[in-house]
Tab-separated table of C-alpha atoms and ligand atoms in Angstrom:
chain	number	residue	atom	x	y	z
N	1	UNK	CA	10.880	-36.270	9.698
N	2	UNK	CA	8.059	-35.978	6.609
N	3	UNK	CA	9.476	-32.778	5.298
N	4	UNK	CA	7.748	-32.825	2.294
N	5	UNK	CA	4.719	-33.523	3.936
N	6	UNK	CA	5.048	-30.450	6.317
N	7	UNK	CA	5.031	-27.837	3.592
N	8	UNK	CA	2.309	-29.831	2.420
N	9	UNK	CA	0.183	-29.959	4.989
N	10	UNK	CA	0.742	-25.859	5.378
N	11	UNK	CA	-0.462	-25.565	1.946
N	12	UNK	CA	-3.710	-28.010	2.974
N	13	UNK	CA	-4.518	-26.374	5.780
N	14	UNK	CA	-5.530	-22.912	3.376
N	15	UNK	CA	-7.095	-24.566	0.752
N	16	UNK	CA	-9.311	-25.953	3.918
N	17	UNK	CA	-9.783	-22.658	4.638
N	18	UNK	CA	-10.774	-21.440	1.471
N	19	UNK	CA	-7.840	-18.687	1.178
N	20	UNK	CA	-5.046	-20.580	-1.126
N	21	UNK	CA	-3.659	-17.412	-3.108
N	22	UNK	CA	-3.669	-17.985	-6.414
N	23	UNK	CA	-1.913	-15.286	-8.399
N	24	UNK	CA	-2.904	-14.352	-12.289
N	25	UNK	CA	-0.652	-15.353	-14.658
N	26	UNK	CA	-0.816	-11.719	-16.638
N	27	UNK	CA	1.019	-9.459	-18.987
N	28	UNK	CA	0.422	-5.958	-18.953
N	29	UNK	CA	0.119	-4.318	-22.518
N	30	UNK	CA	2.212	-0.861	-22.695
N	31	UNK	CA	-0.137	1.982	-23.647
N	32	UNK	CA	-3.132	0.116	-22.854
N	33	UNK	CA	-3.353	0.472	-19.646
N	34	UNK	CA	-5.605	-1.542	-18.302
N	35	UNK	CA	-5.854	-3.736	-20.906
N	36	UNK	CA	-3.740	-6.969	-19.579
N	37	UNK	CA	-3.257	-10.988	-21.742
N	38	UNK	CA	-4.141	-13.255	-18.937
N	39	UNK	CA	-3.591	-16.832	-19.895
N	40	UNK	CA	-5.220	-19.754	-17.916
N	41	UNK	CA	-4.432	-23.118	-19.235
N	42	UNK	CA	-3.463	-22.794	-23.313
N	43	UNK	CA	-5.980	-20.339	-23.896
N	44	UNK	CA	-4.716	-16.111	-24.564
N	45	UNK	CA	-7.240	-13.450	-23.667
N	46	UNK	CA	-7.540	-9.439	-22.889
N	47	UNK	CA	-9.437	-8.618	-19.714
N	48	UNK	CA	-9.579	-5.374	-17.845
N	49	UNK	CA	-7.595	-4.698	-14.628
N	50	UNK	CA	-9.674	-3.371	-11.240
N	51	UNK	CA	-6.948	-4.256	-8.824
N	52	UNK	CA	-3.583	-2.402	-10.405
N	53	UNK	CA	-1.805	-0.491	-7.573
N	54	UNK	CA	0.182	1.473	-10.774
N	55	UNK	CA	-2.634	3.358	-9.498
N	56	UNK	CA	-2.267	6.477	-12.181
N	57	UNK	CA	-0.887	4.245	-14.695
N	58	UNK	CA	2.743	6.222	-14.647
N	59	UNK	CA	4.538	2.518	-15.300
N	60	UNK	CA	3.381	3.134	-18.886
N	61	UNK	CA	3.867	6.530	-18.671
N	62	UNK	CA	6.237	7.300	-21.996
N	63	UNK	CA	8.445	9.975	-20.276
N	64	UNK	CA	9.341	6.815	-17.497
N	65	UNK	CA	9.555	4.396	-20.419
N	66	UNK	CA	12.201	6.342	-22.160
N	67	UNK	CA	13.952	7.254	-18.819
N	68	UNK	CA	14.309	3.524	-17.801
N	69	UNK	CA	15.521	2.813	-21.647
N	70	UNK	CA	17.875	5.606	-21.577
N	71	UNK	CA	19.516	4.729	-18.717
N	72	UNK	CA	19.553	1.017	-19.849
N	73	UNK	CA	20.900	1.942	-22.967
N	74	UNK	CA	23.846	4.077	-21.245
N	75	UNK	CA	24.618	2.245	-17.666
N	76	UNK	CA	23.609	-1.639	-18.637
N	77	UNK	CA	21.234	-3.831	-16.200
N	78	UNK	CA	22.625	-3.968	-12.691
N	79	UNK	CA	23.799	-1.499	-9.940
N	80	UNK	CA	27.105	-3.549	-9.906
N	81	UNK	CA	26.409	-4.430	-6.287
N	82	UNK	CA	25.753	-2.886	-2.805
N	83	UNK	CA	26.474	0.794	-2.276
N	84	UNK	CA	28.873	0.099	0.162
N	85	UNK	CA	31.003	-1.946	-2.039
N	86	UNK	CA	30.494	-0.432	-5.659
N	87	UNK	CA	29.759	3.135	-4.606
N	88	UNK	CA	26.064	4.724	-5.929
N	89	UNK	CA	25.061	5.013	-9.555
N	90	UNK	CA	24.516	8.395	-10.540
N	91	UNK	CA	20.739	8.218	-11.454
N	92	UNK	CA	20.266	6.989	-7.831
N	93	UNK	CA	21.926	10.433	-6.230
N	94	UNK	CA	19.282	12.524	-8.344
N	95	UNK	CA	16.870	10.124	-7.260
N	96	UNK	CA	17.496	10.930	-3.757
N	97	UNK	CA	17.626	14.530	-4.172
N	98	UNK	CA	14.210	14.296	-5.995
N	99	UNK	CA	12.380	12.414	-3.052
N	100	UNK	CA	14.200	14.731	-0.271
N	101	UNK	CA	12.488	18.181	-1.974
N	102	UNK	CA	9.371	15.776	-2.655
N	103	UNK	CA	9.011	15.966	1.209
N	104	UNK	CA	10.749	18.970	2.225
N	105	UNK	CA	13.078	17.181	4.082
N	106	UNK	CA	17.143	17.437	4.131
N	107	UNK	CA	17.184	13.985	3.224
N	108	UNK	CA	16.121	10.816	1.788
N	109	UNK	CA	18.045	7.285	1.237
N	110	UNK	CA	16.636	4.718	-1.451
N	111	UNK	CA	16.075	0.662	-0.553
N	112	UNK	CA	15.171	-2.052	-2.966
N	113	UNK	CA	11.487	-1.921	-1.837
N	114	UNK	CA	8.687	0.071	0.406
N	115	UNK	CA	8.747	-3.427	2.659
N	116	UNK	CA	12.705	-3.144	3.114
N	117	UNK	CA	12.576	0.730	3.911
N	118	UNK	CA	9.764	-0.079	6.326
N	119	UNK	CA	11.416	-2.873	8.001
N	120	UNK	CA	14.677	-1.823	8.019
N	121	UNK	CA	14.251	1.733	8.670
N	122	UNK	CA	11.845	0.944	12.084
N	123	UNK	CA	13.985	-1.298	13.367
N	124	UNK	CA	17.148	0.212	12.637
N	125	UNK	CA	15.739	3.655	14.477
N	126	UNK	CA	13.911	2.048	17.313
N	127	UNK	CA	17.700	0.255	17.870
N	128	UNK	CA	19.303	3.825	17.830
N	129	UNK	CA	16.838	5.435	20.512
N	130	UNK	CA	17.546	4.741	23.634
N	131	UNK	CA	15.294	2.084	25.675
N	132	UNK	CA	12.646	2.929	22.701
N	133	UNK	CA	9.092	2.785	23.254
N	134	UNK	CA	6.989	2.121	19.764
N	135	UNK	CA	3.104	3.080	19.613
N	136	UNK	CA	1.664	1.564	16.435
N	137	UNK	CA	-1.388	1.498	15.212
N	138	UNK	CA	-3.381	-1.829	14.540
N	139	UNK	CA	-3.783	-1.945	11.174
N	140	UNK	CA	-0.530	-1.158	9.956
N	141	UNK	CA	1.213	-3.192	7.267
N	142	UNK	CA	2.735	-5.957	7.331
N	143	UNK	CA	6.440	-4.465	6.638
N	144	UNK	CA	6.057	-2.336	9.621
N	145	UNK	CA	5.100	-4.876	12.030
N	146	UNK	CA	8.160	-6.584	11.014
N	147	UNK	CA	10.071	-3.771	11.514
N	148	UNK	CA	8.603	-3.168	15.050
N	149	UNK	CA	9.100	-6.634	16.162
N	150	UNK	CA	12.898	-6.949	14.755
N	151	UNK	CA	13.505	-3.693	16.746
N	152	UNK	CA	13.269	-5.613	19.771
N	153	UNK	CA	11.739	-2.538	21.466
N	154	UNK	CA	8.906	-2.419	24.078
N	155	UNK	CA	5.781	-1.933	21.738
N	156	UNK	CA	2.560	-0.530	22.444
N	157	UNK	CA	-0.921	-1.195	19.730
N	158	UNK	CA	-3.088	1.535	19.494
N	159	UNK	CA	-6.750	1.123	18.269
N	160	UNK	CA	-6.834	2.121	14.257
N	161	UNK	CA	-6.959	6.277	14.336
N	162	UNK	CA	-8.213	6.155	17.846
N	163	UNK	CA	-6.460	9.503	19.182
N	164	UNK	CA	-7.864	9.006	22.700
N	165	UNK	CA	-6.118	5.326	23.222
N	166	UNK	CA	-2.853	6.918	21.736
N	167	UNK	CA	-2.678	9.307	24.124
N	168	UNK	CA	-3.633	6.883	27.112
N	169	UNK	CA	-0.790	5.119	26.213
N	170	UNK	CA	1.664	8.354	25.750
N	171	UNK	CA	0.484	9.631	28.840
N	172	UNK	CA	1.084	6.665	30.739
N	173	UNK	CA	4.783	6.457	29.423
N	174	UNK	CA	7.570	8.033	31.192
N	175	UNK	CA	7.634	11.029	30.288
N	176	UNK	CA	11.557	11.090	29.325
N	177	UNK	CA	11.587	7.754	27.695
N	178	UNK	CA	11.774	8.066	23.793
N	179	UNK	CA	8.534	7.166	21.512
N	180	UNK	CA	8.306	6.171	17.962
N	181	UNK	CA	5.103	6.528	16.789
N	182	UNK	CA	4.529	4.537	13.956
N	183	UNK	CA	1.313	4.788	11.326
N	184	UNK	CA	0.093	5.335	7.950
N	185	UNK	CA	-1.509	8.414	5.535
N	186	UNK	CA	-4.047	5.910	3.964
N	187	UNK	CA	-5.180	3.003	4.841
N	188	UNK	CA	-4.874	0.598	1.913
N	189	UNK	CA	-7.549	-2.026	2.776
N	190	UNK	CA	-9.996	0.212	4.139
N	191	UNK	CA	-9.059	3.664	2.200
N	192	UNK	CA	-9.712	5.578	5.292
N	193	UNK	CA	-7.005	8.386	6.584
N	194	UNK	CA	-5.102	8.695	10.094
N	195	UNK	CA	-5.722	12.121	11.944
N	196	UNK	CA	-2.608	12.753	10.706
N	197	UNK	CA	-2.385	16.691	12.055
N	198	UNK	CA	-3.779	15.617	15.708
N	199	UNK	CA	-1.311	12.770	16.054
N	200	UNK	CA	1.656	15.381	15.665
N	201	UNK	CA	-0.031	17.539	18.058
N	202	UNK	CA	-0.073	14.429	20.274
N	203	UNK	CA	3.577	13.618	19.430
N	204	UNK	CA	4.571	17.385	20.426
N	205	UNK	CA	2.716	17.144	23.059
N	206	UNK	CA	4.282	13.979	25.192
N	207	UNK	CA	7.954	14.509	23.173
N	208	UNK	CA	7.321	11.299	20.638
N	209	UNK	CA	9.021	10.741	17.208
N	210	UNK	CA	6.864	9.968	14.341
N	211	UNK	CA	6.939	7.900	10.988
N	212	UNK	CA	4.464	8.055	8.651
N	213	UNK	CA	3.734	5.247	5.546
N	214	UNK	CA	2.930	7.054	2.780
N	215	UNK	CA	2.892	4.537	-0.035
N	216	UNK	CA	-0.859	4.572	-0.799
N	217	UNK	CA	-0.345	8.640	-1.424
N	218	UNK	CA	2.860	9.255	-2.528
N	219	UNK	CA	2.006	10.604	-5.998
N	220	UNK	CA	-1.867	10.921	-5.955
N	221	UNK	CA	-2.528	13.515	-3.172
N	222	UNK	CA	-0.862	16.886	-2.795
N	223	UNK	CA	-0.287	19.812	-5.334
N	224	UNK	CA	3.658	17.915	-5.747
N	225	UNK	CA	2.092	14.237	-5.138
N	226	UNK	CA	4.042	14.196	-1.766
N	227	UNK	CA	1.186	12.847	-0.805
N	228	UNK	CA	-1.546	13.517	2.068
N	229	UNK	CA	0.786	15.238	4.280
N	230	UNK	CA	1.911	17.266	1.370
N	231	UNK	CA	-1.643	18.076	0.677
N	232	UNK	CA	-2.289	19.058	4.449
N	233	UNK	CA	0.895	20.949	4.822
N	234	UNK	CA	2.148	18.377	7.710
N	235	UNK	CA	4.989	17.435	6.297
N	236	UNK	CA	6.984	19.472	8.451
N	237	UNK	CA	5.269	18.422	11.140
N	238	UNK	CA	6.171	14.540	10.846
N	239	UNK	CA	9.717	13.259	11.540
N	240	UNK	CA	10.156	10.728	8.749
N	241	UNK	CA	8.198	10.196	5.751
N	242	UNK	CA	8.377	6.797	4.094
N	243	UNK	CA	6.971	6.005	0.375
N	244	UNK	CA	7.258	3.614	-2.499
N	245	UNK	CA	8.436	3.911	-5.823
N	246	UNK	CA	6.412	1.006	-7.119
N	247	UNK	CA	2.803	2.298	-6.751
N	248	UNK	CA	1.904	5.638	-7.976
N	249	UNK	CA	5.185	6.273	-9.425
N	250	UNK	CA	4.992	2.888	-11.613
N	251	UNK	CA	8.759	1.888	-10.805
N	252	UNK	CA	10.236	-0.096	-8.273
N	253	UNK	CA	11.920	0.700	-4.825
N	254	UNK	CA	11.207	2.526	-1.057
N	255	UNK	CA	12.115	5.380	0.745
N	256	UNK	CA	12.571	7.594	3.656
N	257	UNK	CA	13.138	11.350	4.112
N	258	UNK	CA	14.025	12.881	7.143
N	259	UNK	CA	16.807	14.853	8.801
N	260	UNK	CA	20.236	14.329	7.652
N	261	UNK	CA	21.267	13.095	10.949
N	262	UNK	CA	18.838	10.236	11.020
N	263	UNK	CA	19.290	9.304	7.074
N	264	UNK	CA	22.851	9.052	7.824
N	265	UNK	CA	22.521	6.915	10.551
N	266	UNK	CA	20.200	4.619	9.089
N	267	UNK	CA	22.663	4.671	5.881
N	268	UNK	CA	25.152	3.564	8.063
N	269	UNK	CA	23.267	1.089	10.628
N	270	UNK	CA	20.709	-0.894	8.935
N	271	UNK	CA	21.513	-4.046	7.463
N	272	UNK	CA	18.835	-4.113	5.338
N	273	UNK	CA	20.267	-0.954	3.687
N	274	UNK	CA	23.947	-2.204	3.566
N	275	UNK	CA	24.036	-5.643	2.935
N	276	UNK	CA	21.822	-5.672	-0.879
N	277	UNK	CA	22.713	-4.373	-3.961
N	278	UNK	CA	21.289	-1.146	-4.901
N	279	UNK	CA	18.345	-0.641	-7.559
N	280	UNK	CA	19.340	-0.426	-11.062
N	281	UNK	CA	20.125	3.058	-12.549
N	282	UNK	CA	17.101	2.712	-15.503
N	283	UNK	CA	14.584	1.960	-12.385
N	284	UNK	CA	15.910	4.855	-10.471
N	285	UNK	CA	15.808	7.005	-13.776
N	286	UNK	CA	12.343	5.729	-14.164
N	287	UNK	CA	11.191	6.681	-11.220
N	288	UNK	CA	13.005	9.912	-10.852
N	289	UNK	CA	11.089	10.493	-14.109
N	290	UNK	CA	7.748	9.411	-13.271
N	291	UNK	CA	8.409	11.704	-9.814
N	292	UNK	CA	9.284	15.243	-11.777
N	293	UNK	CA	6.321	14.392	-13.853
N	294	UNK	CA	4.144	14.388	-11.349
N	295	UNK	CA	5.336	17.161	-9.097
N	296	UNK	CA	4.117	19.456	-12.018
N	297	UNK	CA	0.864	17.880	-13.328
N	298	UNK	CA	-2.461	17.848	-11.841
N	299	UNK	CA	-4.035	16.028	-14.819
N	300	UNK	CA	-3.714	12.433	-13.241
N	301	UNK	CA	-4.396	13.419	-10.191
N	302	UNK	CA	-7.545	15.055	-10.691
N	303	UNK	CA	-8.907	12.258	-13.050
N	304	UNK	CA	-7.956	9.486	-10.965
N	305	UNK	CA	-10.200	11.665	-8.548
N	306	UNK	CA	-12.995	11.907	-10.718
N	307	UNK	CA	-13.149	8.271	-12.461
N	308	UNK	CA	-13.012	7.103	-8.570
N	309	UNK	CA	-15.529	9.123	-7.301
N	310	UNK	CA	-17.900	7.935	-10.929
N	311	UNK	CA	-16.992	4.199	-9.564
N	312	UNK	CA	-18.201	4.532	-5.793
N	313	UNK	CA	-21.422	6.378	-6.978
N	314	UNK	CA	-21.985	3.869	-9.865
N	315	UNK	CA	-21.201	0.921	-7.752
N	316	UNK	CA	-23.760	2.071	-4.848
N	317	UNK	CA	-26.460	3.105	-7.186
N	318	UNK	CA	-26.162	-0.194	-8.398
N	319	UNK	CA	-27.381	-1.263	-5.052
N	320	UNK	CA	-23.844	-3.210	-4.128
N	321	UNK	CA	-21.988	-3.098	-0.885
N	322	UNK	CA	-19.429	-0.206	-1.387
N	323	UNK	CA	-17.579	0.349	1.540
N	324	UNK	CA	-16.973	4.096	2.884
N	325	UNK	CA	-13.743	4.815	2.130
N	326	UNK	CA	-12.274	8.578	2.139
N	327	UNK	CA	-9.607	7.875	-0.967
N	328	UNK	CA	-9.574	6.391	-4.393
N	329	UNK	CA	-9.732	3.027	-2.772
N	330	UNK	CA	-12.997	1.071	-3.655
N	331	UNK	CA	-13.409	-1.958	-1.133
N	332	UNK	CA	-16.740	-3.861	-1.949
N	333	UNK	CA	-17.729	-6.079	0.361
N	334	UNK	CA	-18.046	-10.287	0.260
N	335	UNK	CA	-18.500	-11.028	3.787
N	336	UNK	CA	-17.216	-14.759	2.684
N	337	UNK	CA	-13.656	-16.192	2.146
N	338	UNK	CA	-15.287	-18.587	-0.069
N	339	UNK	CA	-17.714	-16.409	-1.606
N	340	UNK	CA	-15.050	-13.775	-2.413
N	341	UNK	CA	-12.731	-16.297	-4.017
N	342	UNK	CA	-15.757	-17.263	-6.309
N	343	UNK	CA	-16.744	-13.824	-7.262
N	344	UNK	CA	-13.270	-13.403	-8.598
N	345	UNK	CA	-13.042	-16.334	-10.678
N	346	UNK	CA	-16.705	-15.624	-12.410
N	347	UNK	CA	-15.665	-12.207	-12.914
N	348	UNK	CA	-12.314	-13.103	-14.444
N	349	UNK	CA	-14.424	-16.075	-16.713
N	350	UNK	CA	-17.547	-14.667	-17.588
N	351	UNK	CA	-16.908	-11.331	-17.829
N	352	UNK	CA	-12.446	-10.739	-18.596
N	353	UNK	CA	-12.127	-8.223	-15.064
N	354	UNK	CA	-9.604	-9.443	-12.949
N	355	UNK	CA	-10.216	-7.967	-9.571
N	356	UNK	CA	-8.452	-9.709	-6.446
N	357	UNK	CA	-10.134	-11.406	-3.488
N	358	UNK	CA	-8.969	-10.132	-0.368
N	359	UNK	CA	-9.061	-12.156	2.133
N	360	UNK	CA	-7.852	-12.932	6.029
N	361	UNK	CA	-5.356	-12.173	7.292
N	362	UNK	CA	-5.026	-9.252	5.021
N	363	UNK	CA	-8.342	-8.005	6.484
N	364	UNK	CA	-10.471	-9.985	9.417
N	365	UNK	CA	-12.572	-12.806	9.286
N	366	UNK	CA	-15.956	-11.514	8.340
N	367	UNK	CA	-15.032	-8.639	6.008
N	368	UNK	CA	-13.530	-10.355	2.976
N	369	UNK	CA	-14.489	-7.919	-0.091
N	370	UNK	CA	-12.730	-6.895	-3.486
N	371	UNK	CA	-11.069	-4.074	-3.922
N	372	UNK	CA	-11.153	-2.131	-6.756
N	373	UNK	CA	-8.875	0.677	-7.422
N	374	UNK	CA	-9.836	2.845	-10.337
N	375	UNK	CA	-7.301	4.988	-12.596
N	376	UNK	CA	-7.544	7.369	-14.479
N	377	UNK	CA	-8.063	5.219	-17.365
N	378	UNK	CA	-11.016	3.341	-16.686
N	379	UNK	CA	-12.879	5.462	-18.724
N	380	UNK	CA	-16.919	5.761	-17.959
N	381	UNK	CA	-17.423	2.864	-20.289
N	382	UNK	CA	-15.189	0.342	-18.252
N	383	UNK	CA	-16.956	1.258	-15.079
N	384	UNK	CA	-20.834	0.755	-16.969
N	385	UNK	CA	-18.712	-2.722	-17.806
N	386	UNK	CA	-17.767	-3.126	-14.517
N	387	UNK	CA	-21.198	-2.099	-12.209
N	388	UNK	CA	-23.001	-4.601	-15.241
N	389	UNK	CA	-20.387	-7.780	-14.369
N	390	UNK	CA	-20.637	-7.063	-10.297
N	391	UNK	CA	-24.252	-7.075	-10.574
N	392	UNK	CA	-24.765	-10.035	-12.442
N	393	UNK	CA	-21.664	-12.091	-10.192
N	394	UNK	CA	-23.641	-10.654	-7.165
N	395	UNK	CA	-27.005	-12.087	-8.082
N	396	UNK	CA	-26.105	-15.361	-9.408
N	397	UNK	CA	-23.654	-16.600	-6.851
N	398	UNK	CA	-26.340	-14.685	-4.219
N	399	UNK	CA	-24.000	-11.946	-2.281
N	400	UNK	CA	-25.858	-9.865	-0.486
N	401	UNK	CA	-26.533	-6.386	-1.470
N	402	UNK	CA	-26.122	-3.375	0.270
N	403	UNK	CA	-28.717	-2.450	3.225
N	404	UNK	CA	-28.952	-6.207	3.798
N	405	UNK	CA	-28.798	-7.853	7.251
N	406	UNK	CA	-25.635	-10.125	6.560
N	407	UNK	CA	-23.777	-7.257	5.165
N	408	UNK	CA	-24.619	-5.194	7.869
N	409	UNK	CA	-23.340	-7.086	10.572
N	410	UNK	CA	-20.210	-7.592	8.402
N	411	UNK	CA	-19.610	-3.780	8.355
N	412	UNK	CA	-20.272	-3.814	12.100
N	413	UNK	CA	-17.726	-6.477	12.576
N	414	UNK	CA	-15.355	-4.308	10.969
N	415	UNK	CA	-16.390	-1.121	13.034
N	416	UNK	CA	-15.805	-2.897	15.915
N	417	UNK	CA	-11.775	-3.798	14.148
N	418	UNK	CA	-11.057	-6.558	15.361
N	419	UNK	CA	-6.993	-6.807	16.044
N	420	UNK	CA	-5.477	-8.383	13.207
N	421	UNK	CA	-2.074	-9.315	11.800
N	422	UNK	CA	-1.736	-7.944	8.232
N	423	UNK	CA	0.505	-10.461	5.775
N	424	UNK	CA	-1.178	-9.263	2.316
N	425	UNK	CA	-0.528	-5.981	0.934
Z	501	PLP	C1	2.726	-2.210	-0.612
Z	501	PLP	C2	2.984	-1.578	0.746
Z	501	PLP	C3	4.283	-1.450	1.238
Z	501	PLP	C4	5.447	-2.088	0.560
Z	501	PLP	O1	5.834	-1.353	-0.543
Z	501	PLP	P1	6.565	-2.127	-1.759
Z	501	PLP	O2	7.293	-1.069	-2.448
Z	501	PLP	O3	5.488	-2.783	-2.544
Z	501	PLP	O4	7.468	-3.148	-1.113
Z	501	PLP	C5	4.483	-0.732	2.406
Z	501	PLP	N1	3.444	-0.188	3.093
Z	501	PLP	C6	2.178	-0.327	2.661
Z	501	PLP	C7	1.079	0.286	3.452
Z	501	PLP	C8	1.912	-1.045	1.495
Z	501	PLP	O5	0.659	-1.234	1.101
């Protein structure tokens, strides 16, 4: 057996393709933000970050610096292990508290990461309920899938948003078996919203559960930054709320909030919970900090608004291929695996912006773009920067602009969603 030549041959097979990941070897300067050093080969230089989910910069934030330093300072490095064998580090009890009035919930438990509160959460409740039947939308993430298949419960895909095939499928349930319906606020590739208000109605209607992803909010939408069901009033309407830490809060961890009944019973069932040491007390006082902070101020919130809203009109006035998106997500599409791979590297070269290619499977074949997320520190001058580099990467490598025929049928393609298995993120 060629082991070697296995892995090898894995590896081949997406450089064939043209989507090897290559990952930027960066450093991120504190109070620059989003000024990073990227070094490629023995050469140092400062380029600009487009593609920074520390999407309101809070991981540089001073009152979360001096949290996570405190607590350093006072507690040391490590948890000290698992929960269930060294007991919970104070920081992480306020931490809990924090997210559970976040959401208006009775409850919320802490895991090492948004894709181990996804996956172990799912699973662990679609175990609990009876002969559980799990609707989930298409395009969720990665982490949930995994969740949903490790559940080993019946599951049923829904078209993305599509309220009418949900409730085919609802309807056609037995009416006394138990649902799970699993989705998210936004939508990170696409930066569109779920119906968020009509799929409760939906759930009340045919007695479903739901769970809601709201990592691409948590912290940006919503007069507390409990994100978009927070600033629809729906929290109260959705069964369990799930969110990250490491996003808008600029930290590191997951989360769910729910009843206490449920938290407890995924506190005490999920192995993904049990079995791993808990996050360090200066991350949890980091993010607890970053949390409070936002719960109170508008200020980053409204800017990261404003400078994203400056960067789609910029961008399309510039003639380029923005795609609609509802949120502070920018997606601009490539239409190319190869193309979009290229775009990034002269952009990165030429012109010091790092910005991503996204490729399959993190979105289908067909609509491979870059996606930009704006903060609210790329100032006005950053985006003129940024509009200037896209143009001139656009023209020279010869990506079509927007109205064009190619692109067109690219955003067709994508209209049309074709199913697809998400493994980015
Ligand atoms: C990034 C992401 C996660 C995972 O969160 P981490 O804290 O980064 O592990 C979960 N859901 C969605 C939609 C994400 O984009």
């Amino acid at each position: 057996m060629d082991y070697r030549g296995i892995f090898q041959n894995a590896v081949d097979q997406l450089h064939a393709e043209k989507r090897y990941r290559v990952f930027a070897n960066l450093e991120r300067i504190a109070g620059r933000f989003p000024r990073a050093l990227h070094r490629s080969g023995d050469t140092m230089r400062e380029v600009t970050v487009w593609c920074s989910n520390d999407y309101l910069g809070m991981g540089q934030h001073d009152d979360v610096i001096d949290a996570l330093c405190n607590a350093a300072g006072k507690m040391g490095s490590g948890a000290g292990g698992t929960r269930n064998i060294s007991g919970t580090n104070h920081p992480l009890v306020e931490l809990e508290h924090e997210l559970a009035d976040l959401h208006g919930k009775e409850a919320a438990l802490v895991f090492t990461s948004g894709f181990i509160s996804n996956d172990a959460s799912i699973s662990t409740i679609a175990k609990l309920l009876p002969n559980c039947l799990i609707l989930s939308d298409e395009l969720n993430h990665a982490s949930m899938i995994e969740g949903v298949k490790r559940s080993g419960a019946e599951k049923k895909i829904f078209r993305h948003n599509d309220l009418e095939h949900l409730e085919d499928l609802l309807a056609s349930a037995d009416p006394l078996r138990a649902k799970l319906i699993v989705f998210e606020s936004v939508y990170s590739m696409d930066g569109d919203i779920a119906p968020i208000e009509a799929i409760a109605d939906l759930a009340d209607k045919y007695n479903a559960m739901t769970y809601i992803d709201e990592v691409h909010a948590v912290g940006m939408y919503g007069l507390r930054g409990g994100g978009i069901t927070d600033r629809d009033g729906l929290a109260s309407r959705i069964d369990v709320i799930e969110g990250t830490l490491a996003k808008a809060f600029g930290a590191l961890g997951g989360y769910i909030t729910g009843s206490r009944a449920l938290i407890d019973a995924v506190r005490s069932y999920a192995p993904g919970f049990i079995f791993t040491t808990a996050l360090p007390p200066s991350i949890a006082a980091a993010a607890t900090a970053s949390i409070r902070h936002l719960k109170t101020s508008q200020t980053e919130r409204a800017l990261h608004q404003l400078q994203a809203r400056k960067t789609k009109d910029a961008l399309s006035a510039a003639g380029l291929p923005v795609m609609p998106s509802d949120t502070h997500i920018v997606p601009v599409l490539v239409g190319d695996p190869e193309l979009c791979k290229k775009a990034s590297d002269r952009l990165m070269d030429v012109h010091g912006i790092y910005i991503q290619p996204i490729n399959y499977p993190t979105v289908p074949r067909g609509t491979e773009r870059l996606r930009i997320t704006p903060s609210p520190f790329h100032d006005d001058a950053l985006i003129a920067d940024l509009v200037g580099a896209l143009t001139e990467v656009w023209n020279t490598l010869g990506i079509p602009f927007a109205g064009n025929e190619s692109a067109e049928d690219a955003r067709n393609d994508r209209i049309v969603r074709l199913p697809v298995s998400k493994a980015g993120g």
